Amino acid sequence: MDIGSSPEEMRFREECREWLHANVPAEKRPLDAADAIDFDKAWQRRLFDAGWAGINWPTDYGGRGLSIVQQVIWLEEYAKAHAPWIGANFVGINHGGPTLILNASEEQKAYHLPRILKGEAIWCQGFSEPGAGSDLAGIKTRGRIEGDELVVNGSKIWTSFAHVADWQELVLRTEEGSLRHKGLSWVICDIHAPGITVRPIRKMSGLTEFAEVFYDDVRIPLANVVGGLGNGWKVAMSTLSFERGTGFIADQVKQSQEIEELIAKARANGMIKDDRIADQLAQMRAEVAAVRAMTYRNISEVVRTGQPGPEASVIRLFTSELGQRLERMAVLLMGEDIIDFAYGSDDAVGDYLRGFAATIAGGTAQIQRDIIGERLLGLPKSR
Amino acid sequence: MDLTPNDEQIALQTATADWCSDHMPLVGARSRSAGLWQQLDTMGWTGMTAPEMGLDHATETLLFAELGRFLAPVALLSTAVAARWTGAAGKAALALPAQEHVRILDGVEASRALGAFGDGLACFPLAGQLSSTSSLDQSTPLARIVCPAEIEPVDDPRALLHLQLLTAAYAVGCADAARDMAADYAKLRQQFDRPIGWFQALKHLCSDMAVRAAVARSQLYYAACALDADDIDAAFHIAAAKRLADQAALDNGRANIQVHGGIGMTDEAHPHLCLKRAHLLQFIVPAETAALLAA
Ligand SMILES: Cc1cc2nc3c(=O)[nH]c(=O)nc-3n(C[C@H](O)[C@H](O)[C@H](O)COP(=O)(O)OP(=O)(O)OC[C@H]3O[C@@H](n4cnc5c(N)ncnc54)[C@H](O)[C@@H]3O)c2cc1C
C-alpha cells in the first residue's frame, strides 16, 4: 500500500493541469439541457481534439489506451480546474460507450465509439418506465420482430437529455410473453426515428433535463441489438455497473472543494462558533477524505485484479448521501436567504434541489442497500 | 498509488486472524486467561512494531485491525507504540489521564504505562503491582493511580499519531466484528418462516454497518500511508480515520444488538462485548473537532 505517484503519473498529472489551465472555458455552462447542448458538444470536441477524451478507451476507436489510474488523474485534475460538467455527454462517455466496448460488435463499435468521443453523437438511457423503476425487470416496452427489424411500442420515462439526444440505449422486451429478466434486449435506438415523441419534464429546481419518450411502431434494424437478442438484462447490468462506478471519481474532488468552501463560509459568518455546526463540518471533512481513500482503494482493486470489488455500491451510496449532507449544510449556512431562490438559478439552493436525484437516479439508496446486503454480506434475496 | 494490501501483507493478515481465532476468540473476551499476554509475547505480537522489525504503518494497521476484531488486549496498543518510540521492551499499560487521577488500562504485570498527556505522548514507570478491577470493557482491567510526579515525554510528535492510528485500527476491527456477527445472525435466525436478513429493515441495518466499516477502513489505510510517506496532512488523515473508526465501532455495536433482538442485550450473548470495547476506544486519543477543522 502506498499513496505516492510514479514519475510517469506525475508527468501526466502535470500535462493535464497545464492543458486544463489554458483551455477551461471562461464562460459558464448554461444550465438547462436545451440551452447547454451546443456548449456540451463543442467542449467534448475540444477535449477530443486535444487527446483528452476516452483516456482509457481503446486507441482503435479514438481513445488513448492509457491506464485507469491515468483516467482517475485526469478526472481529479478536471474537477480541480473547475472544468465544465460533462452534461449531455454523460451517458455516452460514462456508460453507453463502455457498454459498447464490452458487448458490441465490431461494426457497432467502429461506427458509434468515435462519434461519442468527438461529441457528435449524444446518447441517452431508456431503461426506466412508468411501471419499471426500481423494479427494472418489469419492463413492458416491446419490440416485435418483423423480418430484419424490431417494431417498437411503449414508453420510457425520466430519460435524461432525451430531448437533445441522437441515440438511445434502449432496453425492451423482444420475446412476447417473457417474464422478468428473460426475453429482454439492449438495442441502439435512433431517437430521431419516425414514431418517437419526446416530452420534456421540468424538475423541482426549474430545469428541464429529462423527458418522457413514446414509441409508436418505431422500426429499429435488428443489427442494432447489442450482445445478442434476449441478452438485454446481462448487457443492462454491465451498463449499470459503469453508471454506478465512474461518476464518483469526479464527485470525490467536487466534494472536497465543497467542504472547504463550507468551512470557509462558516468561519466568515461566525456560524462555526456553534459547536454542533463545527462538529458536523469536522465530520464531513473526515468523510470527504474517506471518499478519496475509498476511490483509491477501488481503483487499486481494478488495477490489481482487473475488476472493481463488490464495493461500488458502497461508494455510490455513501457519496450520494454525503453529497446531500453537504448540500443541506450549504443551505443551512445561508439562513433565510434560501427564500430568495428563483426557479432555475445556479446557486446553493439549486444544487440542493437538484441533489435529491443522487439517491434516486441509477438505483435508489434503498436498492443500493439491498445490493450491499445481498452481494457483500450474503443476506437472502428479498426480491 | 495502491491502497490494496500486497500478497505479503495479506499473508500476514491471514496469519494474524488465524492465530487470533485459535488463541484469543472474541467470545472469550470477558474472561481472558492470565497467560494470554505471555502467549502474545512468545508469538512476537507484542514486539512487532519495534524498529528492527521494519514493519511500515500500513502493514501495522492491517494487523491491528485483525487483532482489534478479536478484542485483543488494549495494552498491545501502548506496548507497540512504546516499542517503536522509546525503544523499551516489555508490557506498557495504557494510561488515560483524568482531572485528579490517571486510569491505568490493562496494567496487570506491566512495569510502565504510556498515554497522551496534554498534546503529547508520555511514559512513566508503574510502582509495584496495581490492584485492578474490571472496567466497562470486561476484557480490560482497570486501576486508578494518582497523577505521577515524573513523566517522560516522548519527543517525537509522530508517536502520538502512531497511538491514534493503531487505536483507529482496533476500532475498525471492532466495527467489522459487529458487522459480521450481525450478518451471520441475520442469515440464521428465522421469524415469519424466513431468515430475518430477508427483511429489508434488517438488511438495511446490516448494509449500513458494512458501509461504515468500509468507509473507516479505507480512511485508515490512507492515513497509515500518509504517515509512512511523511505527508504534511498525515495528522489530519489520522484524525479523520480515528473519528470514522470510532463512530463505525459505536454505531455498529449498537446496530448489532438490535439485529439480535432480545438475546442481543443479554450478558450471555456477545454483541455487548463489541459495544463496550467501542466505548472504551473512543477515549484513547479521540479525534478533536479542532484537529479535523485545522487549516
Ligand atoms: C434526475 C434523474 C435522472 C434519471 N435519468 C434516467 C435516465 O436517463 N434513464 C433512465 O432509464 N432512468 C433515469 N432515471 C430513473 C431512475 O433510475 C429511477 O427513478 C429510479 O430507479 C427509481 O425508480 P422510480 O422513479 O420508478 O421509483 P420507484 O421504484 O417507484 O421507487 C419509489 C420509492 O420506493 C422505494 N422502493 C421501490 N422498490 C423498493 C424495494 N424493493 N425495496 C425498498 N424500497 C423500494 C424506492 O427506493 C423509492 O424510495 C432518472 C431519475 C432521476 C431522478
GROMACS .gro file of N, CA and C in nm, chain A residues 211-349:
model
  417
  211ALA      N    1  -3.689   1.363  -1.975
  211ALA     CA    2  -3.807   1.363  -2.060
  211ALA      C    3  -3.876   1.228  -2.059
  212GLU      N    4  -4.000   1.231  -2.109
  212GLU     CA    5  -4.075   1.109  -2.133
  212GLU      C    6  -4.059   1.077  -2.282
  213VAL      N    7  -4.050   0.948  -2.317
  213VAL     CA    8  -4.030   0.910  -2.457
  213VAL      C    9  -4.137   0.808  -2.495
  214PHE      N   10  -4.208   0.834  -2.606
  214PHE     CA   11  -4.315   0.743  -2.650
  214PHE      C   12  -4.274   0.679  -2.783
  215TYR      N   13  -4.304   0.551  -2.798
  215TYR     CA   14  -4.267   0.476  -2.921
  215TYR      C   15  -4.394   0.423  -2.984
  216ASP      N   16  -4.415   0.462  -3.110
  216ASP     CA   17  -4.536   0.419  -3.179
  216ASP      C   18  -4.494   0.356  -3.313
  217ASP      N   19  -4.490   0.222  -3.315
  217ASP     CA   20  -4.444   0.149  -3.433
  217ASP      C   21  -4.310   0.200  -3.487
  218VAL      N   22  -4.215   0.216  -3.397
  218VAL     CA   23  -4.080   0.261  -3.435
  218VAL      C   24  -4.001   0.142  -3.489
  219ARG      N   25  -3.935   0.161  -3.604
  219ARG     CA   26  -3.862   0.049  -3.666
  219ARG      C   27  -3.712   0.063  -3.638
  220ILE      N   28  -3.657  -0.042  -3.577
  220ILE     CA   29  -3.514  -0.043  -3.546
  220ILE      C   30  -3.454  -0.168  -3.611
  221PRO      N   31  -3.346  -0.152  -3.689
  221PRO     CA   32  -3.284  -0.270  -3.752
  221PRO      C   33  -3.236  -0.369  -3.645
  222LEU      N   34  -3.253  -0.497  -3.671
  222LEU     CA   35  -3.204  -0.600  -3.577
  222LEU      C   36  -3.053  -0.590  -3.558
  223ALA      N   37  -2.988  -0.535  -3.659
  223ALA     CA   38  -2.841  -0.518  -3.649
  223ALA      C   39  -2.803  -0.425  -3.534
  224ASN      N   40  -2.901  -0.353  -3.478
  224ASN     CA   41  -2.870  -0.261  -3.368
  224ASN      C   42  -2.877  -0.327  -3.231
  225VAL      N   43  -2.912  -0.456  -3.226
  225VAL     CA   44  -2.913  -0.525  -3.097
  225VAL      C   45  -2.768  -0.542  -3.051
  226VAL      N   46  -2.742  -0.513  -2.924
  226VAL     CA   47  -2.607  -0.528  -2.869
  226VAL      C   48  -2.603  -0.649  -2.775
  227GLY      N   49  -2.505  -0.736  -2.798
  227GLY     CA   50  -2.486  -0.850  -2.709
  227GLY      C   51  -2.583  -0.965  -2.732
  228GLY      N   52  -2.658  -0.960  -2.842
  228GLY     CA   53  -2.746  -1.073  -2.876
  228GLY      C   54  -2.890  -1.055  -2.830
  229LEU      N   55  -2.984  -1.097  -2.912
  229LEU     CA   56  -3.127  -1.091  -2.877
  229LEU      C   57  -3.151  -1.171  -2.749
  230GLY      N   58  -3.230  -1.114  -2.660
  230GLY     CA   59  -3.265  -1.187  -2.539
  230GLY      C   60  -3.161  -1.177  -2.428
  231ASN      N   61  -3.046  -1.113  -2.455
  231ASN     CA   62  -2.941  -1.097  -2.352
  231ASN      C   63  -2.942  -0.959  -2.286
  232GLY      N   64  -3.053  -0.889  -2.302
  232GLY     CA   65  -3.059  -0.749  -2.258
  232GLY      C   66  -3.031  -0.727  -2.111
  233TRP      N   67  -3.075  -0.821  -2.028
  233TRP     CA   68  -3.055  -0.800  -1.884
  233TRP      C   69  -2.907  -0.797  -1.849
  234LYS      N   70  -2.833  -0.893  -1.908
  234LYS     CA   71  -2.690  -0.902  -1.880
  234LYS      C   72  -2.618  -0.775  -1.927
  235VAL      N   73  -2.654  -0.730  -2.048
  235VAL     CA   74  -2.589  -0.610  -2.100
  235VAL      C   75  -2.628  -0.488  -2.015
  236ALA      N   76  -2.755  -0.482  -1.976
  236ALA     CA   77  -2.801  -0.369  -1.894
  236ALA      C   78  -2.728  -0.365  -1.760
  237MET      N   79  -2.700  -0.483  -1.702
  237MET     CA   80  -2.627  -0.485  -1.576
  237MET      C   81  -2.486  -0.431  -1.593
  238SER      N   82  -2.425  -0.458  -1.709
  238SER     CA   83  -2.290  -0.401  -1.727
  238SER      C   84  -2.301  -0.249  -1.741
  239THR      N   85  -2.408  -0.202  -1.808
  239THR     CA   86  -2.429  -0.056  -1.816
  239THR      C   87  -2.441   0.004  -1.677
  240LEU      N   88  -2.522  -0.061  -1.592
  240LEU     CA   89  -2.544  -0.007  -1.457
  240LEU      C   90  -2.416  -0.009  -1.375
  241SER      N   91  -2.332  -0.111  -1.395
  241SER     CA   92  -2.210  -0.113  -1.315
  241SER      C   93  -2.117   0.001  -1.356
  242PHE      N   94  -2.119   0.036  -1.486
  242PHE     CA   95  -2.041   0.153  -1.527
  242PHE      C   96  -2.104   0.280  -1.471
  243GLU      N   97  -2.239   0.287  -1.478
  243GLU     CA   98  -2.308   0.408  -1.431
  243GLU      C   99  -2.280   0.432  -1.284
  244ARG      N  100  -2.282   0.324  -1.205
  244ARG     CA  101  -2.261   0.340  -1.061
  244ARG      C  102  -2.113   0.351  -1.027
  245GLY      N  103  -2.027   0.316  -1.124
  245GLY     CA  104  -1.886   0.307  -1.092
  245GLY      C  105  -1.802   0.429  -1.122
  246THR      N  106  -1.833   0.502  -1.228
  246THR     CA  107  -1.738   0.605  -1.272
  246THR      C  108  -1.767   0.744  -1.215
  247GLY      N  109  -1.895   0.774  -1.197
  247GLY     CA  110  -1.932   0.910  -1.157
  247GLY      C  111  -1.863   0.958  -1.031
  248PHE      N  112  -1.836   0.866  -0.940
  248PHE     CA  113  -1.789   0.909  -0.809
  248PHE      C  114  -1.649   0.965  -0.808
  249ILE      N  115  -1.572   0.938  -0.912
  249ILE     CA  116  -1.434   0.986  -0.912
  249ILE      C  117  -1.433   1.138  -0.919
  250ALA      N  118  -1.515   1.193  -1.009
  250ALA     CA  119  -1.523   1.338  -1.017
  250ALA      C  120  -1.592   1.396  -0.894
  251ASP      N  121  -1.696   1.325  -0.843
  251ASP     CA  122  -1.767   1.369  -0.722
  251ASP      C  123  -1.672   1.390  -0.606
  252GLN      N  124  -1.576   1.297  -0.597
  252GLN     CA  125  -1.485   1.298  -0.485
  252GLN      C  126  -1.411   1.433  -0.477
  253VAL      N  127  -1.364   1.483  -0.589
  253VAL     CA  128  -1.291   1.609  -0.587
  253VAL      C  129  -1.388   1.725  -0.567
  254LYS      N  130  -1.505   1.713  -0.629
  254LYS     CA  131  -1.605   1.819  -0.614
  254LYS      C  132  -1.642   1.832  -0.466
  255GLN      N  133  -1.659   1.719  -0.402
  255GLN     CA  134  -1.698   1.724  -0.261
  255GLN      C  135  -1.586   1.782  -0.175
  256SER      N  136  -1.460   1.755  -0.213
  256SER     CA  137  -1.353   1.811  -0.130
  256SER      C  138  -1.344   1.962  -0.148
  257GLN      N  139  -1.384   2.012  -0.265
  257GLN     CA  140  -1.391   2.158  -0.280
  257GLN      C  141  -1.508   2.214  -0.199
  258GLU      N  142  -1.621   2.144  -0.206
  258GLU     CA  143  -1.740   2.192  -0.136
  258GLU      C  144  -1.718   2.204   0.014
  259ILE      N  145  -1.656   2.102   0.075
  259ILE     CA  146  -1.641   2.108   0.220
  259ILE      C  147  -1.548   2.222   0.260
  260GLU      N  148  -1.442   2.247   0.180
  260GLU     CA  149  -1.353   2.359   0.215
  260GLU      C  150  -1.427   2.492   0.203
  261GLU      N  151  -1.512   2.504   0.101
  261GLU     CA  152  -1.590   2.628   0.086
  261GLU      C  153  -1.686   2.646   0.203
  262LEU      N  154  -1.747   2.536   0.246
  262LEU     CA  155  -1.841   2.544   0.358
  262LEU      C  156  -1.770   2.587   0.487
  263ILE      N  157  -1.652   2.530   0.511
  263ILE     CA  158  -1.578   2.566   0.632
  263ILE      C  159  -1.540   2.714   0.627
  264ALA      N  160  -1.494   2.758   0.509
  264ALA     CA  161  -1.457   2.899   0.494
  264ALA      C  162  -1.578   2.989   0.518
  265LYS      N  163  -1.691   2.949   0.464
  265LYS     CA  164  -1.813   3.030   0.480
  265LYS      C  165  -1.855   3.035   0.626
  266ALA      N  166  -1.851   2.921   0.695
  266ALA     CA  167  -1.892   2.916   0.835
  266ALA      C  168  -1.797   2.999   0.922
  267ARG      N  169  -1.669   3.004   0.884
  267ARG     CA  170  -1.575   3.090   0.957
  267ARG      C  171  -1.610   3.235   0.934
  268ALA      N  172  -1.639   3.268   0.806
  268ALA     CA  173  -1.665   3.407   0.769
  268ALA      C  174  -1.791   3.459   0.838
  269ASN      N  175  -1.897   3.380   0.842
  269ASN     CA  176  -2.020   3.432   0.902
  269ASN      C  177  -2.034   3.396   1.050
  270GLY      N  178  -1.930   3.337   1.108
  270GLY     CA  179  -1.930   3.314   1.252
  270GLY      C  180  -2.008   3.191   1.297
  271MET      N  181  -2.074   3.124   1.204
  271MET     CA  182  -2.157   3.011   1.247
  271MET      C  183  -2.073   2.894   1.296
  272ILE      N  184  -1.945   2.896   1.268
  272ILE     CA  185  -1.858   2.787   1.313
  272ILE      C  186  -1.847   2.786   1.466
  273LYS      N  187  -1.885   2.897   1.530
  273LYS     CA  188  -1.880   2.902   1.677
  273LYS      C  189  -1.988   2.814   1.739
  274ASP      N  190  -2.087   2.782   1.659
  274ASP     CA  191  -2.188   2.687   1.705
  274ASP      C  192  -2.126   2.547   1.703
  275ASP      N  193  -2.113   2.487   1.822
  275ASP     CA  194  -2.042   2.359   1.833
  275ASP      C  195  -2.103   2.251   1.745
  276ARG      N  196  -2.236   2.253   1.732
  276ARG     CA  197  -2.299   2.147   1.652
  276ARG      C  198  -2.260   2.162   1.505
  277ILE      N  199  -2.254   2.287   1.461
  277ILE     CA  200  -2.215   2.309   1.321
  277ILE      C  201  -2.068   2.274   1.300
  278ALA      N  202  -1.983   2.317   1.394
  278ALA     CA  203  -1.840   2.285   1.382
  278ALA      C  204  -1.822   2.134   1.377
  279ASP      N  205  -1.897   2.064   1.463
  279ASP     CA  206  -1.881   1.920   1.468
  279ASP      C  207  -1.927   1.853   1.338
  280GLN      N  208  -2.036   1.902   1.284
  280GLN     CA  209  -2.083   1.844   1.157
  280GLN      C  210  -1.985   1.871   1.044
  281LEU      N  211  -1.927   1.991   1.044
  281LEU     CA  212  -1.828   2.023   0.940
  281LEU      C  213  -1.705   1.933   0.954
  282ALA      N  214  -1.663   1.914   1.080
  282ALA     CA  215  -1.545   1.830   1.104
  282ALA      C  216  -1.573   1.688   1.054
  283GLN      N  217  -1.691   1.640   1.089
  283GLN     CA  218  -1.731   1.506   1.049
  283GLN      C  219  -1.730   1.492   0.896
  284MET      N  220  -1.788   1.591   0.828
  284MET     CA  221  -1.797   1.581   0.682
  284MET      C  222  -1.660   1.591   0.618
  285ARG      N  223  -1.571   1.668   0.681
  285ARG     CA  224  -1.436   1.676   0.624
  285ARG      C  225  -1.367   1.540   0.633
  286ALA      N  226  -1.390   1.472   0.744
  286ALA     CA  227  -1.333   1.336   0.758
  286ALA      C  228  -1.396   1.243   0.654
  287GLU      N  229  -1.526   1.257   0.634
  287GLU     CA  230  -1.595   1.168   0.541
  287GLU      C  231  -1.551   1.192   0.396
  288VAL      N  232  -1.531   1.319   0.363
  288VAL     CA  233  -1.485   1.351   0.227
  288VAL      C  234  -1.347   1.289   0.204
  289ALA      N  235  -1.262   1.296   0.306
  289ALA     CA  236  -1.129   1.234   0.295
  289ALA      C  237  -1.144   1.084   0.269
  290ALA      N  238  -1.240   1.024   0.339
  290ALA     CA  239  -1.259   0.879   0.324
  290ALA      C  240  -1.309   0.843   0.185
  291VAL      N  241  -1.384   0.933   0.123
  291VAL     CA  242  -1.433   0.904  -0.013
  291VAL      C  243  -1.313   0.891  -0.108
  292ARG      N  244  -1.216   0.980  -0.092
  292ARG     CA  245  -1.099   0.967  -0.176
  292ARG      C  246  -1.027   0.835  -0.149
  293ALA      N  247  -1.014   0.803  -0.020
  293ALA     CA  248  -0.946   0.679   0.016
  293ALA      C  249  -1.020   0.558  -0.044
  294MET      N  250  -1.154   0.562  -0.038
  294MET     CA  251  -1.232   0.451  -0.095
  294MET      C  252  -1.214   0.441  -0.245
  295THR      N  253  -1.212   0.559  -0.309
  295THR     CA  254  -1.194   0.560  -0.454
  295THR      C  255  -1.059   0.498  -0.490
  296TYR      N  256  -0.956   0.541  -0.420
  296TYR     CA  257  -0.822   0.487  -0.448
  296TYR      C  258  -0.818   0.337  -0.423
  297ARG      N  259  -0.889   0.297  -0.317
  297ARG     CA  260  -0.889   0.154  -0.284
  297ARG      C  261  -0.957   0.075  -0.395
  298ASN      N  262  -1.067   0.131  -0.446
  298ASN     CA  263  -1.141   0.063  -0.551
  298ASN      C  264  -1.061   0.057  -0.681
  299ILE      N  265  -0.998   0.169  -0.716
  299ILE     CA  266  -0.917   0.173  -0.837
  299ILE      C  267  -0.798   0.076  -0.824
  300SER      N  268  -0.738   0.073  -0.705
  300SER     CA  269  -0.625  -0.019  -0.684
  300SER      C  270  -0.671  -0.162  -0.708
  301GLU      N  271  -0.793  -0.190  -0.663
  301GLU     CA  272  -0.852  -0.324  -0.680
  301GLU      C  273  -0.865  -0.356  -0.830
  302VAL      N  274  -0.912  -0.257  -0.907
  302VAL     CA  275  -0.928  -0.278  -1.051
  302VAL      C  276  -0.792  -0.306  -1.115
  303VAL      N  277  -0.692  -0.227  -1.075
  303VAL     CA  278  -0.559  -0.245  -1.133
  303VAL      C  279  -0.503  -0.382  -1.096
  304ARG      N  280  -0.524  -0.423  -0.972
  304ARG     CA  281  -0.467  -0.549  -0.924
  304ARG      C  282  -0.539  -0.671  -0.982
  305THR      N  283  -0.672  -0.663  -0.989
  305THR     CA  284  -0.747  -0.784  -1.024
  305THR      C  285  -0.820  -0.775  -1.157
  306GLY      N  286  -0.822  -0.657  -1.219
  306GLY     CA  287  -0.890  -0.643  -1.347
  306GLY      C  288  -1.037  -0.609  -1.333
  307GLN      N  289  -1.091  -0.615  -1.211
  307GLN     CA  290  -1.231  -0.574  -1.196
  307GLN      C  291  -1.251  -0.505  -1.061
  308PRO      N  292  -1.354  -0.417  -1.055
  308PRO     CA  293  -1.378  -0.348  -0.929
  308PRO      C  294  -1.429  -0.447  -0.825
  309GLY      N  295  -1.400  -0.420  -0.699
  309GLY     CA  296  -1.451  -0.506  -0.592
  309GLY      C  297  -1.601  -0.485  -0.579
  310PRO      N  298  -1.664  -0.562  -0.493
  310PRO     CA  299  -1.810  -0.551  -0.480
  310PRO      C  300  -1.850  -0.423  -0.407
  311GLU      N  301  -1.754  -0.331  -0.392
  311GLU     CA  302  -1.783  -0.215  -0.309
  311GLU      C  303  -1.833  -0.094  -0.387
  312ALA      N  304  -1.858  -0.109  -0.520
  312ALA     CA  305  -1.907   0.005  -0.598
  312ALA      C  306  -2.036   0.062  -0.538
  313SER      N  307  -2.124  -0.026  -0.494
  313SER     CA  308  -2.249   0.021  -0.436
  313SER      C  309  -2.225   0.093  -0.303
  314VAL      N  310  -2.123   0.049  -0.229
  314VAL     CA  311  -2.090   0.117  -0.103
  314VAL      C  312  -2.048   0.261  -0.133
  315ILE      N  313  -1.962   0.276  -0.233
  315ILE     CA  314  -1.915   0.410  -0.267
  315ILE      C  315  -2.031   0.494  -0.318
  316ARG      N  316  -2.111   0.436  -0.407
  316ARG     CA  317  -2.223   0.509  -0.464
  316ARG      C  318  -2.318   0.558  -0.354
  317LEU      N  319  -2.354   0.466  -0.264
  317LEU     CA  320  -2.447   0.500  -0.157
  317LEU      C  321  -2.387   0.607  -0.066
  318PHE      N  322  -2.262   0.587  -0.026
  318PHE     CA  323  -2.202   0.679   0.069
  318PHE      C  324  -2.182   0.817   0.008
  319THR      N  325  -2.131   0.824  -0.116
  319THR     CA  326  -2.108   0.957  -0.176
  319THR      C  327  -2.239   1.028  -0.204
  320SER      N  328  -2.343   0.955  -0.243
  320SER     CA  329  -2.469   1.023  -0.275
  320SER      C  330  -2.528   1.084  -0.148
  321GLU      N  331  -2.522   1.010  -0.038
  321GLU     CA  332  -2.579   1.065   0.086
  321GLU      C  333  -2.490   1.175   0.145
  322LEU      N  334  -2.357   1.157   0.131
  322LEU     CA  335  -2.266   1.261   0.179
  322LEU      C  336  -2.286   1.390   0.099
  323GLY      N  337  -2.301   1.378  -0.032
  323GLY     CA  338  -2.325   1.495  -0.116
  323GLY      C  339  -2.449   1.571  -0.068
  324GLN      N  340  -2.551   1.496  -0.033
  324GLN     CA  341  -2.673   1.561   0.014
  324GLN      C  342  -2.653   1.627   0.150
  325ARG      N  343  -2.571   1.567   0.236
  325ARG     CA  344  -2.542   1.632   0.365
  325ARG      C  345  -2.468   1.763   0.342
  326LEU      N  346  -2.375   1.763   0.245
  326LEU     CA  347  -2.300   1.887   0.214
  326LEU      C  348  -2.396   1.994   0.162
  327GLU      N  349  -2.488   1.951   0.075
  327GLU     CA  350  -2.583   2.048   0.018
  327GLU      C  351  -2.677   2.103   0.126
  328ARG      N  352  -2.716   2.016   0.218
  328ARG     CA  353  -2.802   2.064   0.328
  328ARG      C  354  -2.728   2.164   0.416
  329MET      N  355  -2.600   2.135   0.441
  329MET     CA  356  -2.520   2.229   0.522
  329MET      C  357  -2.509   2.363   0.451
  330ALA      N  358  -2.491   2.360   0.320
  330ALA     CA  359  -2.478   2.486   0.245
  330ALA      C  360  -2.603   2.571   0.259
  331VAL      N  361  -2.721   2.511   0.254
  331VAL     CA  362  -2.842   2.594   0.269
  331VAL      C  363  -2.864   2.632   0.415
  332LEU      N  364  -2.816   2.549   0.507
  332LEU     CA  365  -2.824   2.586   0.648
  332LEU      C  366  -2.743   2.713   0.674
  333LEU      N  367  -2.623   2.718   0.614
  333LEU     CA  368  -2.536   2.834   0.634
  333LEU      C  369  -2.590   2.960   0.565
  334MET      N  370  -2.681   2.941   0.470
  334MET     CA  371  -2.740   3.056   0.402
  334MET      C  372  -2.845   3.126   0.487
  335GLY      N  373  -2.898   3.053   0.584
  335GLY     CA  374  -3.007   3.110   0.662
  335GLY      C  375  -3.127   3.140   0.575
  336GLU      N  376  -3.192   3.252   0.601
  336GLU     CA  377  -3.318   3.277   0.530
  336GLU      C  378  -3.297   3.321   0.386
  337ASP      N  379  -3.174   3.337   0.344
  337ASP     CA  380  -3.151   3.368   0.202
  337ASP      C  381  -3.203   3.257   0.110
  338ILE      N  382  -3.229   3.140   0.167
  338ILE     CA  383  -3.284   3.031   0.086
  338ILE      C  384  -3.416   3.072   0.022
  339ILE      N  385  -3.485   3.163   0.088
  339ILE     CA  386  -3.616   3.207   0.038
  339ILE      C  387  -3.604   3.277  -0.097
  340ASP      N  388  -3.489   3.338  -0.123
  340ASP     CA  389  -3.473   3.419  -0.244
  340ASP      C  390  -3.452   3.336  -0.371
  341PHE      N  391  -3.453   3.205  -0.360
  341PHE     CA  392  -3.424   3.121  -0.476
  341PHE      C  393  -3.523   3.148  -0.589
  342ALA      N  394  -3.469   3.169  -0.708
  342ALA     CA  395  -3.554   3.184  -0.826
  342ALA      C  396  -3.539   3.059  -0.911
  343TYR      N  397  -3.652   3.008  -0.954
  343TYR     CA  398  -3.660   2.891  -1.040
  343TYR      C  399  -3.545   2.887  -1.142
  344GLY      N  400  -3.472   2.779  -1.145
  344GLY     CA  401  -3.371   2.765  -1.249
  344GLY      C  402  -3.240   2.836  -1.222
  345SER      N  403  -3.221   2.896  -1.104
  345SER     CA  404  -3.093   2.964  -1.085
  345SER      C  405  -2.987   2.867  -1.034
  346ASP      N  406  -2.865   2.913  -1.047
  346ASP     CA  407  -2.750   2.828  -1.021
  346ASP      C  408  -2.684   2.873  -0.892
  347ASP      N  409  -2.731   2.824  -0.780
  347ASP     CA  410  -2.668   2.860  -0.653
  347ASP      C  411  -2.680   2.740  -0.558
  348ALA      N  412  -2.650   2.765  -0.431
  348ALA     CA  413  -2.651   2.654  -0.335
  348ALA      C  414  -2.789   2.589  -0.328
  349VAL      N  415  -2.894   2.671  -0.341
  349VAL     CA  416  -3.029   2.614  -0.333
  349VAL      C  417  -3.056   2.526  -0.457
   0.00000   0.00000   0.00000
